[in-house]
């Protein structure tokens, strides 16, 4: 018995020594990366395990040590047998570890890491889901102040990022970022593992950039990865990984900024990563794949054929050792195909294109269904097939290219931007045919318009949404043009409505009245309203600090907030599904079809949508009571002419310095009397007209008059005092939105004929925006009926506009005499916050001040006060239930952004979105000398109409007529039709109902 005990003791002692030796070799490998160390370590640890009896207290740790050593050997050799053996060993380690054991979190974490590696190798999603489950267990069992907490958090962040890359679910990525930030926060700056946690955070931030395109995310990712590299000493096994990761960020930064120095640095770093890695290392194909991509990018910039041929050679080296079934094989094959395709485009050698097509086919075949990268592979295959069709003319190749583009565009998952690019390619290749099937054209554009709405969603910042929409600007107009060519006026209208003013439309949906839904289910309506309010608050809030100025803890808080917002968005989407499942609510908050748009139109007047693109120009007119829109082709107007008018108008405004209120158009004194003014610009056209007169004549003859003639609109009989002129709501698309359709006409020294002689003009960003106001039809709370005014003549940093004081005083006296509830606050008497509070108590507001438009972030557009400024974001966050009329007596409050002509990026549209039913705004600067008179005439007209109708209170129902009246009075005072006179009255415009 004693001999048996002694034998067991010797065996256990040997097992312990072997385990210690194996563990030492394991750690030596981590420092040196020498394959012999980890190979010997696994052999020694395996012997130690064999000598350890079942049930022994050290069994869990021996199993775990061997499993982790096998995991490390797999990452060095790529031998999947090591990984599967390691997973089996680690599963057993978890099973035999008692509940409550302090080492249990480590067991879970190590098993999770191995399972995630198996997912990376095989692409089987069940391995990744199991890895995440195990890693969550490790995190949950570990106190925040434990030394292993950052490790477990970082691993979980990496796994969630992998899940995002596989499925495209942004919620997984935002959680990953939040978790990585926590890992960094919990780690002292001098901790040797800090570079690991930074590397994970940088990787997740880069993935966020790939999804959102927000350059701030990429800049932060690059900075984090550079810091991780700086903390990694020479000779460290992770150094090639750090170099590779930073190089990838630098290549993205090159694309984001256009600066070639970032790409040059990326190539240099990647070459170093390759040089530091021994041949046969499992990660060598990763480094080669990246280097090949960087070199091809460099070729596209420099045209150096050596870069491209080296890229192809390196891509072949990356593909060759990658085993069949490896999750990264499709990416590496696709990248090789893209490089070969580039070589064909340069050399014309059909053999290169044939091989490229073969590579792209393999990438598609090897990619599992539902993978987020599938749309990219399909699009690449489609493009290479299109190149083959253009070279050979083989129609079956064209058909296959179309099939792949269509499959990519309509794929149920994957980045919307990639799918949108495929949809554009689908449209373009269809147009290569002289007579593409109408059904195919309609299907392609239908998909395109839908994908535009997916590229700018509530999950993104407002600034990013507008940036995304710049890339697709013009596509809805092209789609509408194609539909009109096919005689589908209904489709043209629907696509223009669906693809334009997306951001304001999103805000409107969040504020949609839910009376019908509340009648069906008050609980569901209540939940929908609550989520909508929280989403709106998240979307309309603006940060006060630059991202560079906030602390790591504040960044973590922002990441948590982003996760909360995504959860809200998911909840909102789930509620939409629930609502649309109710009979009668199937189309709830969906884009309105043509037959619905024709309902709820104003009872009288015309809504005129004008579309223009490279192919044609057309008007689509909607009239109450008619079941079909009226199509009016405008063959004498073109996009080229429209752009010419826009540029000429801009040049004239620039020459007159009409950029802010207070800039008067004054002829420079010929005698040099010392008065400063703006020199008159005498540019004459063919008829001796000025540039402005020529633009207005062109708009009249080619656009407006043909529409009026087709509609049978007659000239207003000025002798009939009771005649009510018809209303026209202009809804121009594209660059037409920058031109004054409401003033189109022929203006000479002896007289004029213009749209003002036929109708009263208003504008609307979309048809839906107008009918939304018609449908509301709410009466104003009598206690809120009234007018609030403020003048800000001396705002800091802006020119003095003393006319605003006169303007407000005159209106105030007029309103008091008319018995209107009125309040005025001037200059330093009010702050922006106080002004906003007061606006809540009045149905109408008159702001006489400077304004500043922010095209990048429209919610940052603001009105300038003596004390601070009132931004649109603050206005939108208030619930202006009784908002009726806003008169924006400021500069350029309806001037849009040239890069986003169809998004109505201006204060007038913003005030409509805030709830005002009608807005008076300006297309450019207004004269401080004329503005008070225009305003007084405007309000006098409204009061006279109110008294004639026998009404009480105050509203802006006749505001469009009032503005036309006040403009006509200004024209009488100006006497002539010179440019100075035209530019003084034309900027005044009316928006809304």
XYZ file of C-alpha atoms in Angstrom, residues 15 17-23 25 39-49 66:
21
model
C 2.844 15.588 -13.746
C 6.907 19.262 -13.057
C 5.883 18.561 -16.631
C 3.034 21.022 -16.381
C 5.426 23.688 -15.032
C 7.905 22.976 -17.856
C 5.162 23.097 -20.468
C 3.839 26.336 -19.043
C 7.740 26.899 -22.792
C 5.267 22.553 -30.200
C 7.329 21.244 -27.290
C 4.944 22.930 -24.837
C 1.921 21.024 -26.185
C 3.796 17.716 -26.061
C 4.932 18.252 -22.465
C 1.499 19.471 -21.313
C -0.144 16.479 -22.968
C 2.147 14.125 -21.010
C 1.356 16.008 -17.810
C -2.364 15.570 -18.470
C -3.131 22.145 -22.870
